Coordinates of C-alpha atoms and ligand atoms in Angstrom, one line a residue:
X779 CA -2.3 25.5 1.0
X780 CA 0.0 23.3 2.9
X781 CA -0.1 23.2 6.9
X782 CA 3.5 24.7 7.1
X783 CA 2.4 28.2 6.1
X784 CA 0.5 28.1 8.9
X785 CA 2.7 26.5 11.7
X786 CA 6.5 25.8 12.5
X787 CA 8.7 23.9 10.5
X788 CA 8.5 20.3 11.0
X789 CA 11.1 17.4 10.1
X790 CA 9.5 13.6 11.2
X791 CA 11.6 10.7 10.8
X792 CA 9.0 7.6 9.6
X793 CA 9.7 4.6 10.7
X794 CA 8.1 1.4 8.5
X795 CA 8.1 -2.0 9.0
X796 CA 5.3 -3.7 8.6
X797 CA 6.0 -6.3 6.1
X798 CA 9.2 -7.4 4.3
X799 CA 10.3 -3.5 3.7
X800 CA 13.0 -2.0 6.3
X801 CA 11.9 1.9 5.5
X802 CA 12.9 5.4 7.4
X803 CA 12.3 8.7 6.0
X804 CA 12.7 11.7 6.3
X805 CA 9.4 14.4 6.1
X806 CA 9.2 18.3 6.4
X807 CA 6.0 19.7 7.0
X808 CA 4.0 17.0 5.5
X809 CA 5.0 17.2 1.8
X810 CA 8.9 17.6 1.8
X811 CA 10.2 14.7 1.2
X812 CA 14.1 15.1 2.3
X813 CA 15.3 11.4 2.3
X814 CA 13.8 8.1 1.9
X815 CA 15.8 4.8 2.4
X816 CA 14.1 1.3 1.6
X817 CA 15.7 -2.3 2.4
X818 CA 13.8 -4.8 1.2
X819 CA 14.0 -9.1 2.0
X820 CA 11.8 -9.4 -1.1
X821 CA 14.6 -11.8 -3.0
X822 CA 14.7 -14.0 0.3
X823 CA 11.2 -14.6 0.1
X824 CA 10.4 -15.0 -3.6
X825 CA 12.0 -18.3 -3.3
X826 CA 9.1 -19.5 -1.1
X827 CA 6.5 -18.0 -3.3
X828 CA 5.2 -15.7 -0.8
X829 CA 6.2 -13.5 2.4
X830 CA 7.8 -15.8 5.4
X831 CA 7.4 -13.9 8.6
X832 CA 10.1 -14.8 10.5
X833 CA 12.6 -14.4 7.5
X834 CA 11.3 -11.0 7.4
X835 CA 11.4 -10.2 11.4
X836 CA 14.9 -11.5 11.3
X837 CA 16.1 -9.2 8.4
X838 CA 14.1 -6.2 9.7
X839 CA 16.3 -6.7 13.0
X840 CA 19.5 -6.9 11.0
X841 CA 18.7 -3.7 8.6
X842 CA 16.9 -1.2 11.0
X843 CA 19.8 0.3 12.3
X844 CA 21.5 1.1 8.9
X845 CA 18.5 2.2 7.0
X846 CA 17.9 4.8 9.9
X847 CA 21.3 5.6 9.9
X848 CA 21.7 6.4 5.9
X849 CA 18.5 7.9 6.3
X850 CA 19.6 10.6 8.6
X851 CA 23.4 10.6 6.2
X852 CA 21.3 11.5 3.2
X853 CA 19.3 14.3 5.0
X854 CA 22.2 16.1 6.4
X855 CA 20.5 16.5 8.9
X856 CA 21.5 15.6 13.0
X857 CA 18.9 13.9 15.8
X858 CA 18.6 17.5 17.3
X859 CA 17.1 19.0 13.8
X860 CA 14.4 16.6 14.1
X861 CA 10.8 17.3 15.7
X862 CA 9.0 14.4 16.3
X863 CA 9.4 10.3 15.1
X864 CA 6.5 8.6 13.7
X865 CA 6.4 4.7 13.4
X866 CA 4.0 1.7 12.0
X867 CA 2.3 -0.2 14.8
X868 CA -0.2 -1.8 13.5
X869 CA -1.2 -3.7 11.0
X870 CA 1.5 -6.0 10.0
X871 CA 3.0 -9.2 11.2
X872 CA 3.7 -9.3 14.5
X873 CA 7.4 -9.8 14.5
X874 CA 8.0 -7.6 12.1
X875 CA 5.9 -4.5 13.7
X876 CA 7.9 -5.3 17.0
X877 CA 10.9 -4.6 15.5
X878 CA 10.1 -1.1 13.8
X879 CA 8.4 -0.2 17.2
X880 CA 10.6 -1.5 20.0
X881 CA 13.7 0.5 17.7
X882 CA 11.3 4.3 17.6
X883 CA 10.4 3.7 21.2
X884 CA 14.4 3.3 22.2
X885 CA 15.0 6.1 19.8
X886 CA 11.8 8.7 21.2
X887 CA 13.4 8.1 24.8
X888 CA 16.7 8.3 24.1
X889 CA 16.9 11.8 21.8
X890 CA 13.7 12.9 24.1
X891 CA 11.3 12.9 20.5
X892 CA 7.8 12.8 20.9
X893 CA 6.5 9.7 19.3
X894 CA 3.7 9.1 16.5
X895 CA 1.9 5.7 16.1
X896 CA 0.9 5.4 12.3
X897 CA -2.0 3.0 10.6
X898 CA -0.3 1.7 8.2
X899 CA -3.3 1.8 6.1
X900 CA -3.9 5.8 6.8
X901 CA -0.1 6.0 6.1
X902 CA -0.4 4.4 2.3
X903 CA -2.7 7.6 1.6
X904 CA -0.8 9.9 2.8
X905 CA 2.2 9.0 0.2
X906 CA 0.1 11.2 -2.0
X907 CA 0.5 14.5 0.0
X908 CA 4.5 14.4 -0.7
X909 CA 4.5 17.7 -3.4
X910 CA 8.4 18.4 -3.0
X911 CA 10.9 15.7 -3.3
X912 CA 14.8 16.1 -2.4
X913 CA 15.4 12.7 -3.5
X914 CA 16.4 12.0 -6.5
X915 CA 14.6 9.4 -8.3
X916 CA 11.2 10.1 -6.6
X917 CA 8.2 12.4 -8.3
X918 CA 6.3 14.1 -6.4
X919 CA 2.6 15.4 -6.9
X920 CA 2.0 18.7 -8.7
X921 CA -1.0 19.5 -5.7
X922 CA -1.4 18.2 -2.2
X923 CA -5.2 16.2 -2.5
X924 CA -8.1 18.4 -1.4
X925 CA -10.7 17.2 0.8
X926 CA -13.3 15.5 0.5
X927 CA -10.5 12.9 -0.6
X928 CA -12.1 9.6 -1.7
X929 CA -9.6 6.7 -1.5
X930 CA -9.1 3.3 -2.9
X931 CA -6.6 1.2 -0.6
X932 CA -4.8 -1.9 -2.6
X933 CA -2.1 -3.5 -1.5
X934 CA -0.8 -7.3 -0.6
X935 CA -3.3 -6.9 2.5
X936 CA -5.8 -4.5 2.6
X937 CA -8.7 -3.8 -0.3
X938 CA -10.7 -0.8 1.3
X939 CA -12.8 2.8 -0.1
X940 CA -12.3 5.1 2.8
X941 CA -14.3 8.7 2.3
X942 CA -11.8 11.7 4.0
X943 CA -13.8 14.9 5.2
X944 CA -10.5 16.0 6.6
X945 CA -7.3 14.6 8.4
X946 CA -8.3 11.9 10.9
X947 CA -11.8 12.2 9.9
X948 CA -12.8 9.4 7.8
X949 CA -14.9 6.7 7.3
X950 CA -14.6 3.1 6.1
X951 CA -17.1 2.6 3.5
X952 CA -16.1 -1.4 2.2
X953 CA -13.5 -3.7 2.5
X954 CA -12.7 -7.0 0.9
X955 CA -14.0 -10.0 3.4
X956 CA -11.4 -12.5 2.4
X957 CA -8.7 -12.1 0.3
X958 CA -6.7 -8.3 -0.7
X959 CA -6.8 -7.7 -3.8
X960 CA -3.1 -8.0 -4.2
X961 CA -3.3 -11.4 -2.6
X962 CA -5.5 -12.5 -5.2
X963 CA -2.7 -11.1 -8.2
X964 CA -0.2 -12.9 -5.7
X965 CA -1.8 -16.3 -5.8
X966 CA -3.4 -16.2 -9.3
X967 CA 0.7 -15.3 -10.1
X968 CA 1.7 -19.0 -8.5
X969 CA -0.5 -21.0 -10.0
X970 CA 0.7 -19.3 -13.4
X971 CA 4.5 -20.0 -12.7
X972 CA 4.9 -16.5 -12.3
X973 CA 7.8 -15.2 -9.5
X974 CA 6.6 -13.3 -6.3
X975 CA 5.5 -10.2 -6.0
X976 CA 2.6 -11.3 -8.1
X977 CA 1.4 -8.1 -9.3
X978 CA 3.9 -6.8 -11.6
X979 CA 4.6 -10.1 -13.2
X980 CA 0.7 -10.8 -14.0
X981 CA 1.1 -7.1 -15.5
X982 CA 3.6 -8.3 -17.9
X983 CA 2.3 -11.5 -18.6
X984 CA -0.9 -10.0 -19.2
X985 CA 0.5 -8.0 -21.9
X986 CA 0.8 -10.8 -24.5
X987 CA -2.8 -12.0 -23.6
X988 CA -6.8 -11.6 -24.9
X989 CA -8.7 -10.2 -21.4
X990 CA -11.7 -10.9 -23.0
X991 CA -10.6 -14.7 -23.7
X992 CA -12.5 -16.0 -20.7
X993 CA -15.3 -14.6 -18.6
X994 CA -14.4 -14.5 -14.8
X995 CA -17.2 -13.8 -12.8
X996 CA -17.2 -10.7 -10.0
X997 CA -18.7 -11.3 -6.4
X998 CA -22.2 -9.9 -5.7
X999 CA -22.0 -8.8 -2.2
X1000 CA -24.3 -7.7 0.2
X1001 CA -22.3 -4.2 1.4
X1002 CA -22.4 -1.7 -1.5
X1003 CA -18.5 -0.8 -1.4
X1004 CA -17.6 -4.4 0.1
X1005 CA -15.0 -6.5 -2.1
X1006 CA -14.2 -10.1 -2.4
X1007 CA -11.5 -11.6 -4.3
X1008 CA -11.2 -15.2 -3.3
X1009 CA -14.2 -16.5 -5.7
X1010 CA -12.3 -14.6 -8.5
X1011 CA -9.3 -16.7 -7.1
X1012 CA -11.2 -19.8 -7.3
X1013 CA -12.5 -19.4 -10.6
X1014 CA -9.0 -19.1 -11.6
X1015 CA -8.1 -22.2 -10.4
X1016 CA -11.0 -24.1 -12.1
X1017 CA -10.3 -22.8 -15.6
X1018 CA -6.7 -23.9 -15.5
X1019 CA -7.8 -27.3 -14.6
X1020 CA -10.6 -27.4 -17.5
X1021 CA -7.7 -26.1 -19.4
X1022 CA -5.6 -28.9 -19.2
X1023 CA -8.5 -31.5 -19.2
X1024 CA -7.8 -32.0 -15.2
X1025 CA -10.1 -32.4 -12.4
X1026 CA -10.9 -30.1 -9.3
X1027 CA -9.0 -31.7 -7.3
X1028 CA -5.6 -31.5 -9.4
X1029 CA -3.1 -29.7 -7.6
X1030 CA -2.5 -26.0 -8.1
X1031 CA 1.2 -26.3 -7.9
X1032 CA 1.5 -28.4 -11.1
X1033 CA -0.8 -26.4 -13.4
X1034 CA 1.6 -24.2 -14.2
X1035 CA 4.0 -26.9 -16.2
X1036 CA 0.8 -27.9 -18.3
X1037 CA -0.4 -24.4 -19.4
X1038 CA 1.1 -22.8 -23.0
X1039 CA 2.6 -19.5 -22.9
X1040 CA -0.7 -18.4 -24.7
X1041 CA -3.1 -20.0 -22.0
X1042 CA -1.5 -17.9 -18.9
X1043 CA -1.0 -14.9 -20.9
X1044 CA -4.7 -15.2 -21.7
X1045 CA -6.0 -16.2 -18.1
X1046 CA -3.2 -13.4 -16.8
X1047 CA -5.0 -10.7 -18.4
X1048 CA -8.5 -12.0 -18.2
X1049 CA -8.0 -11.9 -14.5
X1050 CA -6.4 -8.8 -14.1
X1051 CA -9.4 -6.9 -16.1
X1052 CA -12.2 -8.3 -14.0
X1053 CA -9.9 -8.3 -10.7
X1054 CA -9.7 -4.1 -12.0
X1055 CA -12.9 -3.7 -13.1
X1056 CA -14.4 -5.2 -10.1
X1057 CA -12.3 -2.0 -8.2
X1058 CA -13.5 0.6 -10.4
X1059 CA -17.2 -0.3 -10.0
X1060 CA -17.4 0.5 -6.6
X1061 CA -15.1 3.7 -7.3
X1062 CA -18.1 5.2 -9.9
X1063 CA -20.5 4.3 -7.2
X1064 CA -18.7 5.9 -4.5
X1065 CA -18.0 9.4 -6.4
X1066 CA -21.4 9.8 -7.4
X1067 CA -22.5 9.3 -3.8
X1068 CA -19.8 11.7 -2.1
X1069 CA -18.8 13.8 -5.1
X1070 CA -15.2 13.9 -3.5
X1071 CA -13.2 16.8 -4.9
X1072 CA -9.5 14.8 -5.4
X1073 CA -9.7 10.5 -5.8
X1074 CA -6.2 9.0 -4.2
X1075 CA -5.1 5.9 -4.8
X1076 CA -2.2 4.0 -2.5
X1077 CA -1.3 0.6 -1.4
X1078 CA 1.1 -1.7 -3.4
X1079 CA -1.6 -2.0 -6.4
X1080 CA -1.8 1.3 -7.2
X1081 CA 1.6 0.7 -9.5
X1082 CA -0.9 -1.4 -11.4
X1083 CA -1.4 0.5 -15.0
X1084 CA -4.8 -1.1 -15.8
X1085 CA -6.2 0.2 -12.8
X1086 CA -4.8 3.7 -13.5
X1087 CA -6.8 3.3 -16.9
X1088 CA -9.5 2.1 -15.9
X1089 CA -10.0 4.6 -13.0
X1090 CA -8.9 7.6 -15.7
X1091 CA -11.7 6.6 -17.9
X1092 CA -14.5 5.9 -15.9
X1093 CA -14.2 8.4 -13.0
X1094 CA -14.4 12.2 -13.2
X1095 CA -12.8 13.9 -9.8
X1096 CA -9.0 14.8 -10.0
X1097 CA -7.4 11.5 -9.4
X1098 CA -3.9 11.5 -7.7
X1099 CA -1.1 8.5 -7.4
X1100 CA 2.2 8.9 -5.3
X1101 CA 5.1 8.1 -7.4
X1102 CA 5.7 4.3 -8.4
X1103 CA 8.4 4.0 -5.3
X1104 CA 6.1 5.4 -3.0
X1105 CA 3.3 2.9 -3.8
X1106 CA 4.9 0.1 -2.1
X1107 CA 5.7 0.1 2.2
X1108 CA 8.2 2.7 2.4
X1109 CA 8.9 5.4 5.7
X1110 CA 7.8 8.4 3.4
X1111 CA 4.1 8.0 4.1
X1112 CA 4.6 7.1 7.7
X1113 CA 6.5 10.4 8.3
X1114 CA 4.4 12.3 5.9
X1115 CA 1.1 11.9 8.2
X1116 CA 3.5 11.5 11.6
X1117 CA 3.7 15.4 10.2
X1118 CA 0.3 16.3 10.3
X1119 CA -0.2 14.5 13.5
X1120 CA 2.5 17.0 15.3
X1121 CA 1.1 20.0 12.7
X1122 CA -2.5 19.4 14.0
X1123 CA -1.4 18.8 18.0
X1124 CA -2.1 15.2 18.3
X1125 CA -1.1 14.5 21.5
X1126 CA 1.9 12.1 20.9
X1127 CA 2.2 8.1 22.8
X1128 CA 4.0 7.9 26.0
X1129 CA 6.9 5.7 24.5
X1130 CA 7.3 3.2 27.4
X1131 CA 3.5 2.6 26.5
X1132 CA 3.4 2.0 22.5
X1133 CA 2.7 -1.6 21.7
X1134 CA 2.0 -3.0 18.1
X1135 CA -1.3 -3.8 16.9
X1136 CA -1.2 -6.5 14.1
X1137 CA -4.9 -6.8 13.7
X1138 CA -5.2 -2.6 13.4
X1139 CA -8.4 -1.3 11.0
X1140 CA -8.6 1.9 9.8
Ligands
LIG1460 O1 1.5 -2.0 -0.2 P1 2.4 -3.2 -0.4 O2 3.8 -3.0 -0.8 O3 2.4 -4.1 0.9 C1 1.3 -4.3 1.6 O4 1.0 -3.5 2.6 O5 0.6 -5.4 1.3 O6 1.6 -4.1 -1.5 C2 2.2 -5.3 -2.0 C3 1.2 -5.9 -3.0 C4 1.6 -7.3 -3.5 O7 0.4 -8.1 -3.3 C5 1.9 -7.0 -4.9 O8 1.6 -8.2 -5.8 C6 1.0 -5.8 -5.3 O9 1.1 -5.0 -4.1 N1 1.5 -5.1 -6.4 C7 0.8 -5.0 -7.6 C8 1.7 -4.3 -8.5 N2 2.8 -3.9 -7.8 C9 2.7 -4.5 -6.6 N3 -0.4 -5.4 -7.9 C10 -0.8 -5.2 -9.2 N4 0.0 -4.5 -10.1 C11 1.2 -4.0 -9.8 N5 1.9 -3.4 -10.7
LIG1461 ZN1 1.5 -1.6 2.6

């Protein structure tokens, strides 16, 4: 049953920028999504192969003030409708968490909103408790999750399995102790030519290939729900070079002009099964150990279709995803558990206090 039957109406504004997205949205009572507005500097930074922090604080400074203003256009809604603000502070890039932060702090003061500082991380979960949607081209769930909630976190910077007994109470059971997983489909995508964000593109690439072509090996680690991508990474590396007859010490950057179209398809989609696979494991282990009665899935990766496979086939618990446009950063999931913070009488941050936290864990 959703928290609004039992308290006020709620409307949070959510405030996200964390990374290269400029979000705000717009959330009633923790699963009514009434607007959602995304910029994005993604096309600035494909160019450089990867995300350029100050490029992105510098676009976040120049798109804050529009996105929150055709946010609150498309809700038809005024400042005094709204209840509370929730923003990002931590983690993120510095710059760009500043920016998001500094403009909800001038905003809680100024309209006299209580003010909600949001894990990011947490925030990527909560994208799956949106169940209405007023904007158009965004799906929500059929059910809110039910608790115990086990959840897989994958996105550009984060790889974690987090166990939910309830709101705020949770535990981290593993993380990756190098690279994110999406980091890994990021750099695995440059040394194959492939454009940035890495993920999608290894997706498609990977369609054309044998996954069983080459064996990639998957790290043995000492922490039963721990994850680490950057040997997978490596491995990568060293069967392009055999490949192509080239050393280990052969530059990365000019693999991708030797390999056929038939080699990166095949290494595309050998990788991305053992990069899922290795994901999955931990998942079977981690149900049968807290038999969790809904499995969520956020973070950037989740739009990933092999891992959606994979995790439908192996794994028994109802298994929710937000929408595709809710996987990514966007102000939906911010807002969405800046809702259940005011529902459940958190006390909000005294706004002149706030600061960001780039190196935030869950
Ligand atoms: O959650 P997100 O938007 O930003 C972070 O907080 O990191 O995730 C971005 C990451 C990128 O590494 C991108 O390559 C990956 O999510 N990603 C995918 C897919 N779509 C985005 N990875 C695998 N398959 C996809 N379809
Ligand atoms: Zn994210």
């Amino acid at each position: 049953m959703p928290l609004s039957i039992l308290f006020n109406v709620m409307k949070i504004l959510g405030i996200e920028t964390s990374c290269d997205e400029t979000a705000a949205a717009i959330v009633e009572d923790g699963f009514n999504l009434i607007s959602n507005v995304v910029a994005t500097s993604m096309d600035e930074h494909a160019k450089y192969g990867g995300i350029v922090p100050e490029i992105a604080a510098r676009s976040h400074i120049e798109s804050i003030i529009p996105v929150i203003d055709q946010c609150l256009y498309e809700s038809k809604l005024d400042w005094g409708d709204l209840d509370g603000i929730a923003v990002t502070y931590g983690a993120g890039l510095g710059g760009s968490l500043l920016v998001g932060v500094e403009t909800a702090k001038a905003l809680s003061i100024s309209k006299n909103l209580p003010l909600y500082p949001i894990n990011h991380v947490e925030g990527h979960v909560y994208a799956n408790f949106i169940m209405k949607s007023d904007v158009e081209n965004i799906k929500p769930a059929d059910n809110q999750p039910e608790f115990p909630m086990l959840a897989l976190i994958v996105s550009g910077g984060h790889s974690q399995i987090v166990i939910f007994r309830n709101h705020f109470d949770y535990t981290l059971l593993g993380q990756t102790g190098d690279d994110a997983v999406g980091e890994a489909f990021d750099k695995v995508a440059k040394l194959l030519g492939l454009p940035y964000p890495g993920g999608p593109n290894i997706e498609i690439a990977a369609k054309d290939g044998d996954p069983d072509k080459y064996k990639l090996p998957k790290a043995k680690l000492d922490g039963k729900y721990d994850f680490s991508f950057s040997g997978l990474k490596t491995a990568v590396l060293r069967l392009a070079q055999a490949e192509v007859d080239k050393s280990y010490d052969f530059p990365s950057f000019e693999l991708s002009a030797l390999l056929s179209a038939t080699q990166k398809a095949d290494i595309a989609a050998s990788f991305l099964k053992t990069s899922i696979e290795t994901l999955v494991d931990k998942m079977v282990i981690a149900e049968k150990e807290f038999s969790p009665k809904t499995i969520v899935v956020a973070g950037g990766v989740a739009a990933n279709q092999e891992l959606r496979k994979q995790l439908r086939n192996r794994l028994h618990a109802k298994l929710q995803y937000p929408d595709i446009k809710l996987c990514t950063d966007n102000g939906a999931m911010i807002a969405t558990l800046g809702c259940y913070k005011a529902m459940l009488n958190t006390t909000p941050v005294n706004p002149y206090k706030l600061q960001i936290n780039p190196n935030l864990s869950m």
